[in-house]
Coordinates of C-alpha atoms and ligand atoms in Angstrom, one line a residue:
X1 CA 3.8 7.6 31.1
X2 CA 6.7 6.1 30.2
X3 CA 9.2 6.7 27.1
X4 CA 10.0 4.2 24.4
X5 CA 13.2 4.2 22.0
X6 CA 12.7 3.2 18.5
X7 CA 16.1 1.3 17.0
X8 CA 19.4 3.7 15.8
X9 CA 18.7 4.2 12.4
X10 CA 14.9 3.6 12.0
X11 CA 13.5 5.2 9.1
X12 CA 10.1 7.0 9.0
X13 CA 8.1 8.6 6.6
X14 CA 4.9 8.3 4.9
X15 CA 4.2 5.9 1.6
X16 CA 2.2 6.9 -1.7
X17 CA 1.1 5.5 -5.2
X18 CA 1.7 6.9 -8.8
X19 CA -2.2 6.7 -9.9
X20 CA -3.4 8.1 -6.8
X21 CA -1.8 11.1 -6.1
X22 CA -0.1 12.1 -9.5
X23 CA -2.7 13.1 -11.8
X24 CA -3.0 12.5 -15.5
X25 CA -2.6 9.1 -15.9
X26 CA -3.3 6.9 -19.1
X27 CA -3.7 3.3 -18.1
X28 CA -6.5 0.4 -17.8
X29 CA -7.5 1.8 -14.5
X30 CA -8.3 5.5 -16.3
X31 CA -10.1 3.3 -18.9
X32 CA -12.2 1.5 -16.5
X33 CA -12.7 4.1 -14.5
X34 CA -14.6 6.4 -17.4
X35 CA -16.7 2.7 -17.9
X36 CA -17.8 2.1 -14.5
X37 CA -17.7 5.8 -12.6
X38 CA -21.4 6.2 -13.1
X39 CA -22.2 2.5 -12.2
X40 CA -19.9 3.1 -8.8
X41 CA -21.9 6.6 -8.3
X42 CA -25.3 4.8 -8.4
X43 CA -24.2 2.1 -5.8
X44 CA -22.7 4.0 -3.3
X45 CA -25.9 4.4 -1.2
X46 CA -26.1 0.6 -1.6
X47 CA -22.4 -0.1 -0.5
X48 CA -22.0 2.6 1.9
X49 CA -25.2 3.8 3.0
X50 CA -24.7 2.1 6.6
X51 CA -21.7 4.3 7.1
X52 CA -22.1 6.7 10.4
X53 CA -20.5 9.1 8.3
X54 CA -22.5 8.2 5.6
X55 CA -23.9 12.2 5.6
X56 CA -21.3 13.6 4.9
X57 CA -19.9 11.4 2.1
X58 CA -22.8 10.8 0.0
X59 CA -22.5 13.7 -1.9
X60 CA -19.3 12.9 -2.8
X61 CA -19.9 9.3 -3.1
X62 CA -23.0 9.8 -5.3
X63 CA -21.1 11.7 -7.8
X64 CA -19.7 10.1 -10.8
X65 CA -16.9 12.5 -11.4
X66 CA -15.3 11.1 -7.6
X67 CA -15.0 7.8 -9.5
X68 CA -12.1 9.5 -11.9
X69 CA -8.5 9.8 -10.9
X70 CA -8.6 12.8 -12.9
X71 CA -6.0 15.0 -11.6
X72 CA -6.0 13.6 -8.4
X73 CA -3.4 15.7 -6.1
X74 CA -1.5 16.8 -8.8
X75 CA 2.0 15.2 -6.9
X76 CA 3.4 14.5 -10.5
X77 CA 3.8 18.6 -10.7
X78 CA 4.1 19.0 -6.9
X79 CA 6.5 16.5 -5.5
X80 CA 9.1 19.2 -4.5
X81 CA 6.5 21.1 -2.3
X82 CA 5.0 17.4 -1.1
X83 CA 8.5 16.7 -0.1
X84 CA 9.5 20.3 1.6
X85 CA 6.6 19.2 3.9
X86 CA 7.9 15.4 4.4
X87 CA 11.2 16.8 5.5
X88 CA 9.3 19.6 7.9
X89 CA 8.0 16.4 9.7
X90 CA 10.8 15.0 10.1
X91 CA 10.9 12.1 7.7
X92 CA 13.5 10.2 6.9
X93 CA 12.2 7.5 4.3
X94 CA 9.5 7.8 1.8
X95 CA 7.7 5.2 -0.1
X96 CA 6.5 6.4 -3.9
X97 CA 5.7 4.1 -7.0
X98 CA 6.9 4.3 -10.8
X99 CA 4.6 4.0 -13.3
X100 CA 4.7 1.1 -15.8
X101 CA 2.6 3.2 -18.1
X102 CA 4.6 6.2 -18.0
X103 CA 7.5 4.3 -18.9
X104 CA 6.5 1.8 -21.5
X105 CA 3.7 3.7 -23.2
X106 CA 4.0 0.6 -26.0
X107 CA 5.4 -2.1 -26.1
X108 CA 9.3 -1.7 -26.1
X109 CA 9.0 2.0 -26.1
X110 CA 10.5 3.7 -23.3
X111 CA 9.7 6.9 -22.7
X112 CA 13.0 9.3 -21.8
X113 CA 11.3 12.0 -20.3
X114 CA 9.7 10.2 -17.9
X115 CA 12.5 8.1 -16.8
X116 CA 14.1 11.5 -16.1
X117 CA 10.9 12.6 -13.8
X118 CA 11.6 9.8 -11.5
X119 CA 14.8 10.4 -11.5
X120 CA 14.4 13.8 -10.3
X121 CA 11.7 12.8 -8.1
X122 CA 14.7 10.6 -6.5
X123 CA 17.0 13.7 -6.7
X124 CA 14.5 15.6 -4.6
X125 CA 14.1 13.1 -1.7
X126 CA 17.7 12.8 -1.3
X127 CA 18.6 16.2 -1.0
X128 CA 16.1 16.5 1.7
X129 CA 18.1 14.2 3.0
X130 CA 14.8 11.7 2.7
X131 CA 15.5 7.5 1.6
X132 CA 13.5 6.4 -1.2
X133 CA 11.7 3.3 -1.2
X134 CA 11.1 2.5 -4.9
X135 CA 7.7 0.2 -5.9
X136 CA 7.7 -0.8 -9.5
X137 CA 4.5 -1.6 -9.5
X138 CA 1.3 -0.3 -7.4
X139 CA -1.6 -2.1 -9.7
X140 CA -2.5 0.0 -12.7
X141 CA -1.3 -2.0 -15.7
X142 CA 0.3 -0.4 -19.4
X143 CA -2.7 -0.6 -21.6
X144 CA -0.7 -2.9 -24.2
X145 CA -0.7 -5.4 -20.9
X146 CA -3.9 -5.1 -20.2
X147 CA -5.3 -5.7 -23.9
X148 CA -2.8 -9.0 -24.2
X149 CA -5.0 -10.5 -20.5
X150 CA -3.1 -8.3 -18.0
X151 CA -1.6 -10.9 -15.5
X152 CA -3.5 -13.6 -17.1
X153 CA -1.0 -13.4 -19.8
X154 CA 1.1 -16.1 -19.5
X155 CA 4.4 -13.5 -21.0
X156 CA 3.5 -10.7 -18.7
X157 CA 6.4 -11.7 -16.4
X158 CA 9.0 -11.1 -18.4
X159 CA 7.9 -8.2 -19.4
X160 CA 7.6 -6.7 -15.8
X161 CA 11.4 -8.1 -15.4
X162 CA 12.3 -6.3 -18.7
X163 CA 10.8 -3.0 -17.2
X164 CA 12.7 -3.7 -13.7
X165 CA 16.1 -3.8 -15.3
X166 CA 15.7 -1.2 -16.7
X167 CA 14.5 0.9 -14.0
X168 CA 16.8 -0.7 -11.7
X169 CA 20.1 0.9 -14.3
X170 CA 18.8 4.3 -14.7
X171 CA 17.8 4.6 -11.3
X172 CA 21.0 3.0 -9.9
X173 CA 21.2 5.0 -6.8
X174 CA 18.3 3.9 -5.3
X175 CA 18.5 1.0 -2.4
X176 CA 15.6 -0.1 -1.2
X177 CA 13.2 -1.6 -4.0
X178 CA 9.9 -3.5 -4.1
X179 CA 8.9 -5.0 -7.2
X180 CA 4.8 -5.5 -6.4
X181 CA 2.6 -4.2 -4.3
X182 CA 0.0 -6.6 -2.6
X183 CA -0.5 -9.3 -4.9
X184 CA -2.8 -10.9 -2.6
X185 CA -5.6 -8.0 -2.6
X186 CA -4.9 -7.5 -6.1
X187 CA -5.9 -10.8 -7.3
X188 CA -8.5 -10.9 -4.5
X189 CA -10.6 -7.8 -5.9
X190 CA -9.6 -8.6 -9.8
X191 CA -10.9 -12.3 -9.7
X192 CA -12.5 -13.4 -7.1
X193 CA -14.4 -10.3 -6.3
X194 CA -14.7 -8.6 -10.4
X195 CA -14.2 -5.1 -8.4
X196 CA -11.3 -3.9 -10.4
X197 CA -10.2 -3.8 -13.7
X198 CA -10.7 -6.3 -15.6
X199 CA -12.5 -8.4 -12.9
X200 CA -14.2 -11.6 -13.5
X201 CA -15.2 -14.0 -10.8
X202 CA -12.9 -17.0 -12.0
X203 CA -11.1 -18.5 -9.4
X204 CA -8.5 -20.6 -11.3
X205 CA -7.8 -17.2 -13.5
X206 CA -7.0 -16.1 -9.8
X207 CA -4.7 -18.7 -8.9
X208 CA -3.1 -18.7 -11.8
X209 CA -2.6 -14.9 -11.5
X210 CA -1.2 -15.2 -7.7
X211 CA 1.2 -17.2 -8.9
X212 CA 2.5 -15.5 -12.0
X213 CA 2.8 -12.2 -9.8
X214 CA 5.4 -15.0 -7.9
X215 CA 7.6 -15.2 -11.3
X216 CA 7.4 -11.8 -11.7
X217 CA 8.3 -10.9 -8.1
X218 CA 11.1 -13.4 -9.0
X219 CA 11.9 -12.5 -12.4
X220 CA 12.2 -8.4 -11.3
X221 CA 14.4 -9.3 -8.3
X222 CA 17.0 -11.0 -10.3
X223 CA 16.9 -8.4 -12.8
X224 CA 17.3 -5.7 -10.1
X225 CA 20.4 -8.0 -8.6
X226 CA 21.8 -8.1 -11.7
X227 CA 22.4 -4.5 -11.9
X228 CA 22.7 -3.5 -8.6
X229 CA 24.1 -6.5 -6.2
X230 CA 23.8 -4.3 -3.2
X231 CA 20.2 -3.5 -3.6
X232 CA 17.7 -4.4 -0.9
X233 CA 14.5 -5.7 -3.0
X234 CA 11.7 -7.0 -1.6
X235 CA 7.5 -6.5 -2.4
X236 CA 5.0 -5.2 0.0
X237 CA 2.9 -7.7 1.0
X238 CA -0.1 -7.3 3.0
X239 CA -0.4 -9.6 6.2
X240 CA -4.0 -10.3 8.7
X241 CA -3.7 -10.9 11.7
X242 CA -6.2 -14.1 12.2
X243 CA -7.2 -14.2 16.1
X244 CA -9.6 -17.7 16.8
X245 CA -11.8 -16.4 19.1
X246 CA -11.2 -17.8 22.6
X247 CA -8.8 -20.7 21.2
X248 CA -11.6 -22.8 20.3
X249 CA -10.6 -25.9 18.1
X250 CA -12.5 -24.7 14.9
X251 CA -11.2 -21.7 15.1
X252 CA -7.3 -22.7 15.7
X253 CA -8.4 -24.3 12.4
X254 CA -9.5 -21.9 10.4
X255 CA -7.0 -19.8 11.3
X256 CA -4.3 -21.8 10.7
X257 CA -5.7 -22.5 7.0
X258 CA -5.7 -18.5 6.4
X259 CA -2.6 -18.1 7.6
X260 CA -1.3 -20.1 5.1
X261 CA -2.9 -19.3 2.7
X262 CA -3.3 -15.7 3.1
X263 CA -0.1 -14.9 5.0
X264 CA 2.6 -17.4 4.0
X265 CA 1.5 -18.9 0.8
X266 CA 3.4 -16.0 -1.2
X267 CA 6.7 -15.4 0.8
X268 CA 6.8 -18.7 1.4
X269 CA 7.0 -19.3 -2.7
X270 CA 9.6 -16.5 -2.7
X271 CA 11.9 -17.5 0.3
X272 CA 15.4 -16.8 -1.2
X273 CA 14.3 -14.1 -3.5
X274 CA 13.7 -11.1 -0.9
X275 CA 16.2 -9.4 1.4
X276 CA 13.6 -7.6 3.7
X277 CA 10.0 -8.1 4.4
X278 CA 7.5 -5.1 3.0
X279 CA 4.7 -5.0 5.3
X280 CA 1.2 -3.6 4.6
X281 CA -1.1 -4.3 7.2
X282 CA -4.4 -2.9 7.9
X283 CA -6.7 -6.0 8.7
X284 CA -7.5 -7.9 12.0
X285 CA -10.3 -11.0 11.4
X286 CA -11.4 -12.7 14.8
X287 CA -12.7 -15.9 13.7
X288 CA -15.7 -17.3 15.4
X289 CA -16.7 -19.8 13.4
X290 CA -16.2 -17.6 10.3
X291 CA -14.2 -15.0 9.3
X292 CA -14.5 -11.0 10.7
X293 CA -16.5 -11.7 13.5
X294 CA -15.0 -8.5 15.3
X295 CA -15.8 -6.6 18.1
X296 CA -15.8 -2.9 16.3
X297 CA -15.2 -1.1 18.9
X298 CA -13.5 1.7 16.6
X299 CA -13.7 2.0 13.1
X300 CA -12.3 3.9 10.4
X301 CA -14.6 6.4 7.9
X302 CA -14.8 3.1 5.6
X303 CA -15.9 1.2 8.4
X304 CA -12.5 -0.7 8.7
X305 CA -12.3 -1.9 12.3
X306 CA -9.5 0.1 14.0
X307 CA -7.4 -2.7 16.4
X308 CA -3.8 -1.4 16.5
X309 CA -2.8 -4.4 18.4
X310 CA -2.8 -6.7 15.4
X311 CA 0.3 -5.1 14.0
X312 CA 2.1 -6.9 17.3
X313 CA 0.7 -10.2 16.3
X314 CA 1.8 -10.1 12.7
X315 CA 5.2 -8.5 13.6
X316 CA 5.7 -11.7 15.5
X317 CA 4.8 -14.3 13.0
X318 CA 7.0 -12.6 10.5
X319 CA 10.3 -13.3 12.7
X320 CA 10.0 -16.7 11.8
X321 CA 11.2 -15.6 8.3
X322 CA 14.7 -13.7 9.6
X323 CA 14.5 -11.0 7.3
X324 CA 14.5 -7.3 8.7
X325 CA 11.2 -5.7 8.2
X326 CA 9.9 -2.1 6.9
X327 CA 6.4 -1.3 7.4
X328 CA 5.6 -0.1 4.4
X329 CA 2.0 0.5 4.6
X330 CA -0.4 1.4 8.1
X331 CA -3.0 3.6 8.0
X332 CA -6.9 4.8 8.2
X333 CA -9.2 6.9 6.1
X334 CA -10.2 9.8 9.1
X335 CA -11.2 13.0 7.4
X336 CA -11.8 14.8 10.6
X337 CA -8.3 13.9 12.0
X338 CA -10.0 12.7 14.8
X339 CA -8.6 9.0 15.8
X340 CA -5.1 9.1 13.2
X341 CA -2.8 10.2 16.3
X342 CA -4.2 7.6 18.6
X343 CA -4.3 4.7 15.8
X344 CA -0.5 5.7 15.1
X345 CA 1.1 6.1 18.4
X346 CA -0.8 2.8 19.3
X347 CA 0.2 1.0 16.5
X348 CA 3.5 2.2 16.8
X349 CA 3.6 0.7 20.9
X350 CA 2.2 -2.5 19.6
X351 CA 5.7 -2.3 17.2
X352 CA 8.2 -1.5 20.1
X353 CA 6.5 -4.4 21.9
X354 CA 7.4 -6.5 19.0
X355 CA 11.1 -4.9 18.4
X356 CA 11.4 -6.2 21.8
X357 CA 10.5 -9.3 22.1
X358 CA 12.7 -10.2 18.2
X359 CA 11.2 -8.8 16.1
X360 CA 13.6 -6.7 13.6
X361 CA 11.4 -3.8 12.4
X362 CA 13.5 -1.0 10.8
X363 CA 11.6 1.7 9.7
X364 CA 7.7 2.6 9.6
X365 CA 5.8 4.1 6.2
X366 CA 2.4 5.4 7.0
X367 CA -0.2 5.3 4.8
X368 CA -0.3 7.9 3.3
X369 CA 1.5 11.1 3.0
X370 CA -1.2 12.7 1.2
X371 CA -5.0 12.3 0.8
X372 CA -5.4 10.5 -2.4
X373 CA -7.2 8.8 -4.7
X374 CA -9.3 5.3 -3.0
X375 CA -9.2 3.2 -6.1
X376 CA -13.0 2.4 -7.2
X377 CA -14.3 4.4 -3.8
X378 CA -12.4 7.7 -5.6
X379 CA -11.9 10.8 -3.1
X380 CA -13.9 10.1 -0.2
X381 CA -11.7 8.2 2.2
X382 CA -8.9 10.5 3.3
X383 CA -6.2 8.7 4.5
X384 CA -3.5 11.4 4.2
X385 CA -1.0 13.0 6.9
X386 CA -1.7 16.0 4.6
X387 CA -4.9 17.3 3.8
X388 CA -5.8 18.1 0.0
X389 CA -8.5 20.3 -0.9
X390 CA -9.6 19.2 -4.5
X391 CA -10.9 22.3 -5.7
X392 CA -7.3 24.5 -5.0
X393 CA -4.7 21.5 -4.5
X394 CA -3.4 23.6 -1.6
X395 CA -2.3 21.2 1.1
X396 CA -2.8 21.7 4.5
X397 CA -0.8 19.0 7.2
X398 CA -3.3 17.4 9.7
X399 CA -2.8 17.8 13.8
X400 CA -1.9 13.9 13.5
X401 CA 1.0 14.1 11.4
X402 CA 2.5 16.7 13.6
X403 CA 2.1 14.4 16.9
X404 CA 4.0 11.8 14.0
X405 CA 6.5 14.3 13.4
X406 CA 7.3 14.7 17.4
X407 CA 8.0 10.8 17.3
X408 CA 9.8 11.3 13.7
X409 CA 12.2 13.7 15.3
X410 CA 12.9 12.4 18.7
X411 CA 13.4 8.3 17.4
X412 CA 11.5 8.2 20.9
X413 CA 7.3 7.6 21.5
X414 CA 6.0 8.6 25.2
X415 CA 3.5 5.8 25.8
X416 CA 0.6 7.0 27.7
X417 CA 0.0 3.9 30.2
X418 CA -3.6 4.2 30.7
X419 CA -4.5 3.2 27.1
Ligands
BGC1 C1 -3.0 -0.2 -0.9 C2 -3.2 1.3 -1.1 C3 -4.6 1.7 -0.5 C4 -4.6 1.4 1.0 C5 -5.9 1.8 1.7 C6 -3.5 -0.7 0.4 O1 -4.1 -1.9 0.3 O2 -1.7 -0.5 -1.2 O3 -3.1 1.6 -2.4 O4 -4.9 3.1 -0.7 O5 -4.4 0.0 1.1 O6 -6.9 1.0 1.2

């Protein structure tokens, strides 16, 4: 056993999104949701029925109504009681998102009394004594978007830069901003995969998409500058880690192909406009002559293969960009609580190993603080510190996020040398 020392000063804390734990929402995802909940229901067995925990989700999984964000956790009415608990961990930081749609119902209309909910949502945090990390956009889009082509529409930019400014001046105490989250998987399910609203499979709408999202991850950072020089604005970005399987030629190949593509491609475009690198990182591919040929030794309930030492290699390709770092997304779906405290304590040793050899990580955001809702899988997957029962809304925190709050509190992880 030995004990390791996080950085003085590294923030912790848990991340969430506006349309999955705040209930009530009205945007294209609540629109596509009512249009494909029953098609989702009727594929489950199809899509999931390979699960080992496949028992005791199909119910679930099967029914139509788990397809509808509905009310989801009801966080928009329960933030203050979500946040009492965050503190009671010991978190320092929180990640949240503000909702386009909420804000700018129509076009140009700005809507007063929501601005004011975020603003108290941001009061709240702080006198916990908790730092906010502000997204200004977690996927869903305003429906007046959506109807003009969504991201395929060529103004949408400037529209999102619009929004940003004036997010960035009524919320002008907040420091740490990220304009979009994963662009990469959103473009990936929209239009190469048609999973999510308003997919098609058209891969030059999908390029064309990836790199608007790069004007407006521009176009919202200069506008958030403008107001508020100080800020530290950056996106979340979600990085692989591509292994080739026993350094085999083909596989050095592919990997270094993904890498750029998938990896650098975007930060690359936006070198200049980010003052910190927002991490999301779930995914490790071992290439073997294709992509994903992994061992599996662990997986998650969604079957996600559970290989904490990828965070380490990822960590280290991102020093070459000399930008601090905030992990701003890790996680698993585990409903019975069963591997979350191992998969986070050895994720977080794969991080120390990376703070020490350069690597200048400053704070941690687990994915998430609640259970919430799984875009188009709906309830099922559970990937919060806090448990939500969805018949009462009572939260109830998991054994795992009090082993987090241990390391939360003490800066410190003990490392148990025989794993
Ligand atoms: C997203 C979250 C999502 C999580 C787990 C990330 O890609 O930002 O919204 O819930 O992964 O799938």
């Amino acid at each position: 056993m030995k004990k390791g020392q996080f950085p003085d000063g590294f923030l912790w804390g848990a991340a969430t999104a506006a349309h999955q734990v705040e209930g009530n929402q009205y945007n294209d995802w609540t629109e596509w949701e009512k249009e494909n909940a029953d098609r989702l229901a009727a594929a489950a067995e199809k899509k999931f029925g390979n699960l080992p925990n496949w028992p005791d989700i199909k119910i679930q999984a099967q029914n139509p109504h788990n397809y509808i964000s509905g009310r989801a956790c009801d966080h928009y009415n329960r933030y203050e009681e979500d946040f009492d608990i965050a503190k009671s961990l010991g978190h320092t930081a929180h990640r949240f998102s503000i909702e386009w749609s909420r804000i700018e119902p129509r076009e140009g209309e700005f809507d007063k009394k929501e601005i004011e909910h975020y603003r108290k949502v941001i009061a709240a945090l702080r006198a916990r004594g908790i730092e906010p990390f502000v997204t200004l956009w977690h996927w869903p889009l305003p429906l007046w978007v959506a109807e003009k082509g969504g991201w395929g529409w060529r103004s949408a930019p400037e529209y999102f830069a619009r929004y940003a400014e004036l997010i960035s001046k009524e919320l002008n105490d907040v420091h740490f901003w990220l304009t979009l989250n994963e662009p990469n998987i959103y473009a990936g399910h929209v239009y190469i995969k048609a999973a999510w609203p308003h997919g098609s499979k058209n891969p030059i709408l999908y390029w064309q998409v990836l790199n608007r999202l790069i004007s407006a991850h521009k176009g919202a950072y200069q506008a958030i500058k403008k107001n508020l020089p100080l800020a530290q604005v950056s996106l979340a970005y979600n990085q692989s880690y591509f292994e080739a399987y026993q350094g085999k030629i083909t596989n050095r190949l592919l990997k270094k192909i993904a890498d750029w593509f998938w990896n650098d491609y975007f930060l690359e475009k936006i070198n200049g406009f980010s003052d910190f690198i927002g991490l999301n990182h779930y995914h490790h591919s071992r290439i073997n002559y294709g992509f994903n040929r992994n061992e599996n030794k662990k997986v998650s309930d969604m079957g996600w293969e559970l290989y904490p030492e990828s965070i380490y290699y990822v960590l280290m390709g991102l020093r070459k960009y000399n930008l601090p770092i905030y992990i701003t997304e890790n996680g698993l779906a585990d409903a019975d609580d069963l591997q979350r405290e191992w998969f986070i304590k050895e994720s977080l040793a794969n991080i120390l190993r990376a703070i020490g050899e350069g690597a200048d990580v400053r704070g941690y955001l687990h994915w998430s603080l609640l259970d919430n809702f799984e875009w188009d899988k709906g309830f099922w997957p559970r990937f919060g510190l806090i448990e939500v029962d969805y018949a009462t809304r009572e939260r109830k925190i998991r054994p795992s996020a009090r082993a987090y709050a241990e390391i939360c509190k003490t800066n410190s992880l003990i490392i148990d040398s025989h794993s």
